[in-house]
Short mmCIF file of C-alpha atoms in Angstrom, two decimals:
data_model
loop_
_atom_site.label_atom_id
_atom_site.label_comp_id
_atom_site.label_asym_id
_atom_site.label_seq_id
_atom_site.Cartn_x
_atom_site.Cartn_y
_atom_site.Cartn_z
CA MET G 24 57.28 6.41 79.79
CA PRO G 25 54.61 3.74 80.45
CA LEU G 26 51.13 4.88 81.35
CA THR G 27 49.70 4.10 84.77
CA ARG G 28 46.77 1.73 84.54
CA ALA G 29 43.51 3.53 85.31
CA GLN G 30 41.14 2.23 87.93
CA PRO G 31 37.73 1.16 86.58
CA ALA G 32 34.98 3.77 86.37
CA PRO G 33 36.25 6.38 88.76
CA GLY G 34 33.67 9.07 89.40
CA PRO G 35 33.12 11.91 91.81
CA GLU G 36 33.68 9.59 94.73
CA ALA G 37 37.21 8.86 93.46
CA MET G 38 38.30 12.49 93.74
CA GLU G 39 40.56 13.49 96.63
CA THR G 40 38.34 13.99 99.66
CA VAL G 41 38.53 17.48 101.13
CA ALA G 42 36.24 19.33 103.52
CA PRO G 43 33.37 21.29 101.92
CA ALA G 44 34.79 24.50 103.40
CA VAL G 45 38.07 23.81 101.61
CA ASP G 46 36.14 23.18 98.39
CA LEU G 47 34.47 26.58 98.86
CA VAL G 48 37.86 28.33 98.96
CA LEU G 49 39.39 26.22 96.20
CA GLY G 50 36.38 26.53 93.88
CA ALA G 51 36.14 30.30 94.35
CA SER G 52 39.90 30.76 93.87
CA ALA G 53 40.06 28.58 90.76
CA CYS G 54 37.16 30.35 89.05
CA CYS G 55 38.42 33.83 89.96
CA LEU G 56 41.79 32.96 88.46
CA ALA G 57 40.10 31.73 85.29
CA CYS G 58 37.96 34.89 85.18
CA VAL G 59 41.02 37.14 84.87
CA PHE G 60 41.92 35.43 81.58
CA THR G 61 38.40 35.10 80.15
CA ASN G 62 36.81 38.43 81.10
CA PRO G 63 37.64 40.07 77.72
CA LEU G 64 35.63 37.31 76.05
CA GLU G 65 32.76 38.05 78.41
CA VAL G 66 32.79 41.72 77.34
CA VAL G 67 32.62 40.73 73.65
CA LYS G 68 29.90 38.15 74.33
CA THR G 69 27.76 40.69 76.20
CA ARG G 70 27.97 43.20 73.34
CA LEU G 71 27.05 40.57 70.74
CA GLN G 72 24.09 39.33 72.77
CA LEU G 73 22.69 42.85 73.17
CA GLN G 74 23.25 43.85 69.55
CA GLY G 75 20.01 44.07 67.57
CA GLU G 76 17.84 43.64 70.66
CA LEU G 77 14.25 42.90 69.59
CA GLN G 78 15.02 43.90 65.99
CA ALA G 79 14.79 41.70 62.92
CA ARG G 80 18.09 40.68 61.35
CA GLY G 81 19.28 43.18 58.76
CA THR G 82 17.39 46.15 60.24
CA TYR G 83 20.12 47.40 62.59
CA PRO G 84 23.80 48.37 62.26
CA ARG G 85 26.19 45.59 63.26
CA HIS G 86 29.02 47.19 65.18
CA TYR G 87 30.27 43.81 66.37
CA ARG G 88 30.86 41.06 63.79
CA GLY G 89 32.41 37.86 65.04
CA PHE G 90 35.02 37.39 67.70
CA VAL G 91 38.19 38.96 66.25
CA ALA G 92 36.41 41.98 64.73
CA SER G 93 34.50 42.51 67.99
CA VAL G 94 37.69 42.48 70.06
CA VAL G 95 39.15 45.12 67.74
CA ALA G 96 35.93 47.16 67.89
CA VAL G 97 35.91 47.15 71.71
CA ALA G 98 39.60 48.07 71.88
CA ARG G 99 39.13 50.94 69.44
CA ALA G 100 36.06 52.32 71.18
CA ASP G 101 37.07 51.82 74.82
CA GLY G 102 40.83 51.25 74.70
CA LEU G 103 42.63 48.06 75.68
CA CYS G 104 41.40 48.49 79.27
CA GLY G 105 37.88 48.29 77.88
CA LEU G 106 38.44 44.58 77.31
CA GLN G 107 38.56 44.17 81.09
CA LYS G 108 35.39 46.15 81.81
CA GLY G 109 33.43 44.74 84.73
CA LEU G 110 36.39 42.64 85.95
CA ALA G 111 35.93 43.60 89.62
CA ALA G 112 32.22 42.69 89.48
CA GLY G 113 33.12 39.52 87.57
CA LEU G 114 35.59 38.44 90.24
CA LEU G 115 33.03 39.16 92.96
CA TYR G 116 30.46 37.08 91.10
CA GLN G 117 32.83 34.18 90.50
CA GLY G 118 33.91 34.14 94.13
CA LEU G 119 30.36 34.22 95.50
CA MET G 120 28.66 31.98 92.99
CA ASN G 121 31.33 29.31 92.60
CA GLY G 122 32.36 29.26 96.24
CA ILE G 123 28.79 28.39 97.21
CA ARG G 124 28.35 26.08 94.21
CA PHE G 125 31.41 23.95 94.96
CA TYR G 126 30.65 23.97 98.68
CA CYS G 127 27.12 22.67 98.17
CA TYR G 128 28.27 20.15 95.56
CA SER G 129 30.92 18.86 97.96
CA LEU G 130 28.29 18.48 100.69
CA ALA G 131 26.08 16.51 98.28
CA CYS G 132 28.98 14.24 97.34
CA GLN G 133 29.80 13.61 101.00
CA ALA G 134 26.15 12.75 101.63
CA GLY G 135 26.33 10.13 98.88
CA LEU G 136 24.00 11.89 96.44
CA ALA G 137 26.58 11.77 93.64
CA GLN G 138 26.59 7.97 93.78
CA GLN G 139 22.86 7.78 93.04
CA PRO G 140 21.54 7.60 89.44
CA GLY G 141 21.46 11.14 88.12
CA GLY G 142 22.83 12.38 91.42
CA THR G 143 25.61 14.50 89.95
CA VAL G 144 23.11 16.29 87.71
CA VAL G 145 20.75 17.06 90.60
CA ALA G 146 23.58 18.08 92.92
CA GLY G 147 25.12 20.31 90.26
CA ALA G 148 21.79 21.96 89.43
CA VAL G 149 20.84 22.68 93.04
CA ALA G 150 24.32 23.92 93.91
CA GLY G 151 24.31 26.13 90.83
CA ALA G 152 20.89 27.60 91.65
CA LEU G 153 21.97 28.58 95.16
CA GLY G 154 25.22 30.08 93.90
CA ALA G 155 23.46 32.01 91.13
CA PHE G 156 20.94 33.52 93.55
CA VAL G 157 23.60 34.74 95.96
CA GLY G 158 25.87 36.04 93.19
CA SER G 159 23.10 37.65 91.11
CA PRO G 160 23.71 41.29 92.20
CA ALA G 161 27.36 41.01 91.13
CA TYR G 162 26.37 39.57 87.73
CA LEU G 163 23.78 42.33 87.28
CA ILE G 164 26.43 45.01 87.77
CA LYS G 165 28.99 43.15 85.66
CA THR G 166 26.59 42.97 82.72
CA GLN G 167 25.62 46.63 82.93
CA LEU G 168 29.25 47.78 83.18
CA GLN G 169 30.34 45.60 80.25
CA ALA G 170 27.57 46.98 78.04
CA GLN G 171 28.83 50.54 78.56
CA THR G 172 30.63 52.14 75.62
CA VAL G 173 30.70 55.29 73.50
CA ALA G 174 27.40 56.32 71.90
CA ALA G 175 28.50 55.42 68.37
CA MET G 176 29.11 51.77 69.38
CA ALA G 177 26.39 51.37 72.01
CA VAL G 178 24.16 48.30 72.03
CA GLY G 179 21.38 47.70 74.52
CA HIS G 180 20.42 50.07 77.31
CA GLN G 181 23.30 52.14 78.69
CA HIS G 182 23.54 52.39 82.48
CA PRO G 183 25.65 55.34 83.74
CA HIS G 184 27.52 53.46 86.49
CA GLN G 185 31.06 54.60 87.28
CA SER G 186 32.15 51.59 89.34
CA VAL G 187 30.87 48.58 91.24
CA LEU G 188 30.26 50.62 94.39
CA ASP G 189 28.57 53.38 92.43
CA ALA G 190 26.30 50.83 90.77
CA LEU G 191 25.42 49.22 94.11
CA GLY G 192 24.60 52.60 95.63
CA THR G 193 22.55 53.78 92.65
CA ILE G 194 20.46 50.62 92.43
CA TRP G 195 19.94 50.56 96.20
CA ARG G 196 18.76 54.19 96.31
CA GLN G 197 16.45 53.86 93.30
CA ARG G 198 14.93 50.41 93.82
CA GLY G 199 15.99 49.13 97.20
CA LEU G 200 17.30 45.67 98.03
CA ALA G 201 14.99 43.95 95.55
CA GLY G 202 16.54 45.97 92.73
CA LEU G 203 19.85 44.21 93.23
CA TRP G 204 18.17 40.94 92.26
CA GLN G 205 16.82 42.23 88.93
CA GLY G 206 17.12 39.43 86.37
CA VAL G 207 17.62 36.65 88.91
CA GLY G 208 14.77 34.73 87.24
CA GLY G 209 16.99 34.26 84.21
CA ALA G 210 20.23 33.76 86.12
CA VAL G 211 19.12 30.80 88.23
CA PRO G 212 18.03 28.58 85.28
CA ARG G 213 21.17 29.65 83.38
CA VAL G 214 23.53 28.49 86.10
CA MET G 215 21.41 25.46 87.00
CA VAL G 216 21.71 23.93 83.54
CA GLY G 217 25.34 25.04 83.14
CA SER G 218 26.39 23.79 86.56
CA ALA G 219 24.60 20.47 86.15
CA ALA G 220 26.23 19.95 82.75
CA GLN G 221 29.66 21.04 83.95
CA LEU G 222 29.93 19.10 87.20
CA ALA G 223 28.25 15.97 85.85
CA THR G 224 30.13 15.79 82.53
CA PHE G 225 33.48 16.73 84.04
CA ALA G 226 33.42 13.78 86.43
CA SER G 227 32.24 11.40 83.69
CA ALA G 228 34.63 12.77 81.06
CA LYS G 229 37.60 12.57 83.41
CA ALA G 230 36.70 8.97 84.28
CA TRP G 231 36.38 8.10 80.59
CA VAL G 232 39.78 9.63 79.76
CA GLN G 233 41.36 7.64 82.58
CA GLN G 234 39.78 4.43 81.32
CA GLN G 235 41.28 4.98 77.86
CA GLN G 236 44.77 5.01 79.44
CA TRP G 237 45.95 7.68 77.01
CA LEU G 238 47.53 9.71 79.79
CA PRO G 239 49.14 9.02 83.17
CA GLU G 240 46.32 8.65 85.67
CA ASP G 241 47.54 11.42 88.00
CA SER G 242 48.52 13.83 85.22
CA TRP G 243 46.95 17.29 85.07
CA LEU G 244 46.29 16.51 81.41
CA VAL G 245 43.48 14.17 82.48
CA ALA G 246 41.64 17.06 84.13
CA LEU G 247 42.40 19.26 81.11
CA ALA G 248 40.88 16.72 78.72
CA GLY G 249 37.85 16.30 80.99
CA GLY G 250 37.37 20.06 81.08
CA MET G 251 37.56 20.32 77.28
CA ILE G 252 34.82 17.71 76.87
CA SER G 253 32.73 19.27 79.63
CA SER G 254 32.94 22.73 78.04
CA VAL G 255 31.14 21.55 74.88
CA ALA G 256 28.17 20.33 76.91
CA VAL G 257 28.10 23.49 79.02
CA VAL G 258 28.06 25.87 76.04
CA THR G 259 25.42 23.88 74.16
CA VAL G 260 22.84 23.92 76.94
CA MET G 261 23.74 27.24 78.51
CA THR G 262 23.93 29.72 75.61
CA PRO G 263 20.16 30.36 75.15
CA PHE G 264 19.81 30.97 78.89
CA ASP G 265 22.90 33.15 78.76
CA VAL G 266 21.38 35.38 76.07
CA VAL G 267 18.13 35.70 78.05
CA SER G 268 20.02 36.41 81.27
CA THR G 269 22.05 39.18 79.63
CA ARG G 270 18.88 40.80 78.29
CA LEU G 271 17.05 40.63 81.63
CA TYR G 272 19.99 42.06 83.56
CA ASN G 273 20.62 44.94 81.17
CA GLN G 274 17.06 46.05 80.39
CA PRO G 275 15.82 49.41 81.73
CA VAL G 276 13.20 49.31 84.49
CA ASP G 277 10.32 51.58 85.45
CA GLY G 278 9.79 53.31 88.78
CA ALA G 279 8.31 50.15 90.28
CA GLY G 280 11.32 48.08 89.23
CA ARG G 281 9.49 46.26 86.43
CA GLY G 282 11.38 45.59 83.22
CA ARG G 283 10.44 47.84 80.31
CA LEU G 284 11.26 45.22 77.68
CA TYR G 285 10.67 41.81 79.26
CA GLY G 286 8.36 40.49 81.93
CA GLY G 287 10.58 37.57 82.84
CA LEU G 288 12.32 34.46 81.50
CA ALA G 289 9.44 33.08 79.42
CA ASP G 290 8.47 36.49 78.03
CA CYS G 291 12.07 37.16 77.01
CA LEU G 292 12.41 33.79 75.27
CA VAL G 293 9.17 34.31 73.32
CA LYS G 294 10.02 37.87 72.26
CA ILE G 295 13.50 36.95 71.09
CA TRP G 296 12.13 33.95 69.15
CA ARG G 297 9.35 35.97 67.49
CA GLN G 298 11.16 39.24 66.75
CA GLU G 299 14.74 38.09 66.14
CA GLY G 300 14.30 34.45 65.17
CA PRO G 301 15.31 31.25 66.98
CA LEU G 302 18.98 31.57 66.03
CA ALA G 303 19.12 34.77 68.08
CA LEU G 304 19.10 32.57 71.17
CA TYR G 305 22.61 31.55 70.11
CA LYS G 306 23.88 35.08 69.53
CA GLY G 307 27.54 35.34 70.42
CA LEU G 308 27.97 31.55 70.33
CA GLY G 309 31.60 31.80 69.16
CA PRO G 310 32.74 34.15 71.91
CA THR G 311 30.52 32.27 74.36
CA TYR G 312 32.43 29.07 73.66
CA LEU G 313 35.77 30.87 73.59
CA ARG G 314 34.84 32.34 76.97
CA LEU G 315 32.99 29.45 78.63
CA GLY G 316 35.24 26.82 77.07
CA PRO G 317 38.53 28.13 78.48
CA HIS G 318 36.80 29.21 81.70
CA THR G 319 35.37 25.72 82.20
CA ILE G 320 38.67 24.07 81.28
CA LEU G 321 40.78 26.38 83.47
CA SER G 322 38.44 26.45 86.47
CA MET G 323 37.94 22.67 86.52
CA LEU G 324 41.67 22.10 85.97
CA PHE G 325 42.65 24.52 88.76
CA TRP G 326 39.96 23.10 91.06
CA ASP G 327 41.03 19.51 90.41
CA GLU G 328 44.72 20.22 90.95
CA LEU G 329 44.07 22.29 94.09
CA ARG G 330 41.90 19.48 95.47
CA LYS G 331 44.75 17.03 94.90
CA LEU G 332 47.15 19.27 96.79
CA ALA G 333 44.65 19.81 99.62
CA GLY G 334 43.90 16.09 99.81
CA ARG G 335 47.59 15.18 99.99
CA ALA G 336 48.17 17.81 102.67
CA GLN G 337 45.33 16.33 104.73
CA HIS G 338 46.74 12.81 104.37
CA GLN G 339 50.22 13.94 105.40
CA GLY G 340 48.83 15.79 108.41
CA SER G 341 46.77 12.83 109.61
#
């Protein structure tokens, strides 16, 4: 079957045009769907990133060793359902954060920002920052629930939450509204760099794949290939911020709501570097890629295909 000739240098402006509100629904739906499949990887990643917190390598027991062994360890300690710990909070986070992120990115594209030099990076970063801020309470609870396990396998501080609602109520009663945004200082930079890398490289990678004419231009495989390339960039720039964000969200706090281990993003980076070594900033890199890679690929693929369907529906209705 002959390949369809690709148009030159298609970018974000070449995507099917849909209303920003539609992008909000499509982006949230796509990322929630991806989350169902990748949440077990998020549980493993969280445990690995908390293991050996502020301890030199070799001075602490390693309950979790690599991806496969860690999956087995979680399943043995918490049962198979333990691999989906924090799923409800994860879905809430994905819906809030990515709905806002795709909505704001769509607005920026409609305003022509994506056509300016570096515009996709700026639009992706700003959209990601807004989404991360709004979704931060859900990510806080997700992290604390996923860290929970039996005492013999525990890593990091253990929060005694029973559910998402219980966690919301406990944090609200103890620290008020501000307590729900614990760790947001690490979350916003994390999503800013990840969102900028994802949205910018996905558009460019998809355009490059189309230019090579390896695949039919309208095939879902083009979006899949673009997502695979984009995921490498996302994981590379995002992992150190991801480790810091996990630590800030999970740390215990005093009566005034101040972290007992870290004073903020910079303090956390310095302490990890000095006490655990620079490679500690890439703790859980394997599971991080296995989680972020498929999540990026699936979410961008679902989003792209849903946008095509929505765009065609709009054209047929006009």
